Amino acid sequence: MITNPLDRRARLSIELALTAGSPDPRQDAAARALGMSGAEIDAARQGWSFDLRTSLALGLALAAENMRQDRRARALKAGISEAACREIEALVRQAGTGGPRHV
């Protein structure tokens, strides 16, 4: 089970997905600095990951409001902690209110 909040790669993957319509070169630079490949960056912008848990986190982040509880249950079942789910949901709220573009 992932007991700690999200790691930097997962947070950045969520940010890439949430801002896919207006990519920022600084995000690419940050992703590369974390060791993400071009394919991983492209996948995150499309809302998925090569890593199962990151894919579930992205699914929760991108879920429509009426699907969020189902996606949250899947994430919890796969071992993503309650704290990480709350962090994902906070990132979504922050993105929706024009919060920082690089987490």
CSV table of C-alpha atoms in Angstrom, one decimal:
chain,number,residue,atom,x,y,z
A,1,MET,CA,0.0,0.0,0.0
A,2,ILE,CA,1.2,3.5,-0.8
A,3,THR,CA,1.1,5.0,2.7
A,4,ASN,CA,2.8,8.3,2.0
A,5,PRO,CA,1.3,11.1,-0.1
A,6,LEU,CA,2.1,11.2,-3.7
A,7,ASP,CA,5.7,11.3,-4.9
A,8,ARG,CA,7.0,14.1,-7.2
A,9,ARG,CA,6.6,12.0,-10.4
A,10,ALA,CA,3.0,11.1,-9.6
A,11,ARG,CA,2.2,14.7,-8.7
A,12,LEU,CA,3.8,16.0,-11.9
A,13,SER,CA,2.0,13.3,-14.0
A,14,ILE,CA,-1.3,14.6,-12.6
A,15,GLU,CA,-0.3,18.2,-13.4
A,16,LEU,CA,0.6,17.2,-16.9
A,17,ALA,CA,-2.8,15.5,-17.4
A,18,LEU,CA,-4.7,18.4,-15.9
A,19,THR,CA,-3.0,21.0,-18.1
A,20,ALA,CA,-2.7,18.9,-21.2
A,21,GLY,CA,-4.6,21.5,-23.2
A,22,SER,CA,-2.0,24.1,-22.5
A,23,PRO,CA,1.4,22.4,-22.0
A,24,ASP,CA,4.2,24.4,-20.4
A,25,PRO,CA,7.8,23.8,-21.4
A,26,ARG,CA,8.7,24.1,-17.7
A,27,GLN,CA,6.7,21.0,-17.0
A,28,ASP,CA,8.6,19.1,-19.6
A,29,ALA,CA,11.9,20.3,-18.0
A,30,ALA,CA,10.7,19.3,-14.6
A,31,ALA,CA,9.6,15.9,-15.8
A,32,ARG,CA,12.9,15.2,-17.5
A,33,ALA,CA,14.7,16.3,-14.3
A,34,LEU,CA,12.8,13.6,-12.5
A,35,GLY,CA,13.9,11.1,-15.0
A,36,MET,CA,10.7,10.8,-17.0
A,37,SER,CA,11.1,9.9,-20.7
A,38,GLY,CA,9.3,11.6,-23.5
A,39,ALA,CA,6.9,8.7,-23.7
A,40,GLU,CA,6.1,8.9,-20.0
A,41,ILE,CA,5.4,12.7,-20.4
A,42,ASP,CA,3.2,12.1,-23.4
A,43,ALA,CA,1.3,9.3,-21.6
A,44,ALA,CA,0.7,11.5,-18.6
A,45,ARG,CA,-0.7,14.3,-20.8
A,46,GLN,CA,-3.1,11.6,-22.2
A,47,GLY,CA,-4.1,10.6,-18.7
A,48,TRP,CA,-2.4,7.3,-18.3
A,49,SER,CA,1.0,6.0,-17.1
A,50,PHE,CA,3.1,2.9,-17.6
A,51,ASP,CA,2.9,2.5,-13.8
A,52,LEU,CA,-0.3,1.0,-12.6
A,53,ARG,CA,-0.7,3.1,-9.4
A,54,THR,CA,0.1,6.3,-11.2
A,55,SER,CA,-2.5,5.3,-13.9
A,56,LEU,CA,-5.1,4.9,-11.1
A,57,ALA,CA,-4.1,8.2,-9.6
A,58,LEU,CA,-4.5,9.8,-13.0
A,59,GLY,CA,-7.9,8.1,-13.4
A,60,LEU,CA,-9.0,9.6,-10.1
A,61,ALA,CA,-7.7,13.0,-11.0
A,62,LEU,CA,-9.4,13.1,-14.4
A,63,ALA,CA,-12.7,11.4,-13.4
A,64,ALA,CA,-15.9,13.4,-13.8
A,65,GLU,CA,-17.5,14.3,-10.5
A,66,ASN,CA,-20.1,11.5,-10.9
A,67,MET,CA,-17.4,8.9,-11.4
A,68,ARG,CA,-14.9,10.1,-8.7
A,69,GLN,CA,-16.2,7.8,-5.9
A,70,ASP,CA,-15.8,4.7,-8.2
A,71,ARG,CA,-12.3,5.8,-9.2
A,72,ARG,CA,-11.4,6.5,-5.6
A,73,ALA,CA,-12.6,3.0,-4.5
A,74,ARG,CA,-10.4,1.5,-7.3
A,75,ALA,CA,-7.4,3.5,-6.1
A,76,LEU,CA,-7.9,2.5,-2.5
A,77,LYS,CA,-8.3,-1.2,-3.5
A,78,ALA,CA,-5.0,-1.0,-5.4
A,79,GLY,CA,-3.2,0.3,-2.4
A,80,ILE,CA,-3.2,4.0,-2.8
A,81,SER,CA,-3.7,5.5,0.6
A,82,GLU,CA,-6.6,7.7,1.7
A,83,ALA,CA,-4.1,10.6,2.2
A,84,ALA,CA,-2.8,10.2,-1.4
A,85,CYS,CA,-6.4,10.2,-2.6
A,86,ARG,CA,-7.1,13.5,-0.7
A,87,GLU,CA,-3.9,14.9,-2.2
A,88,ILE,CA,-5.0,14.0,-5.7
A,89,GLU,CA,-8.4,15.6,-5.1
A,90,ALA,CA,-6.7,18.7,-3.8
A,91,LEU,CA,-4.6,19.0,-6.9
A,92,VAL,CA,-7.7,18.8,-9.0
A,93,ARG,CA,-9.4,21.5,-7.0
A,94,GLN,CA,-6.3,23.7,-7.3
A,95,ALA,CA,-6.1,23.2,-11.0
A,96,GLY,CA,-9.7,24.1,-11.4
A,97,THR,CA,-9.2,27.4,-9.5
A,98,GLY,CA,-6.1,28.5,-11.5
A,99,GLY,CA,-3.6,27.3,-8.9
A,100,PRO,CA,0.1,26.8,-9.5
A,101,ARG,CA,0.9,25.0,-12.8
A,102,HIS,CA,4.0,23.2,-11.4
A,103,VAL,CA,3.6,21.1,-8.3
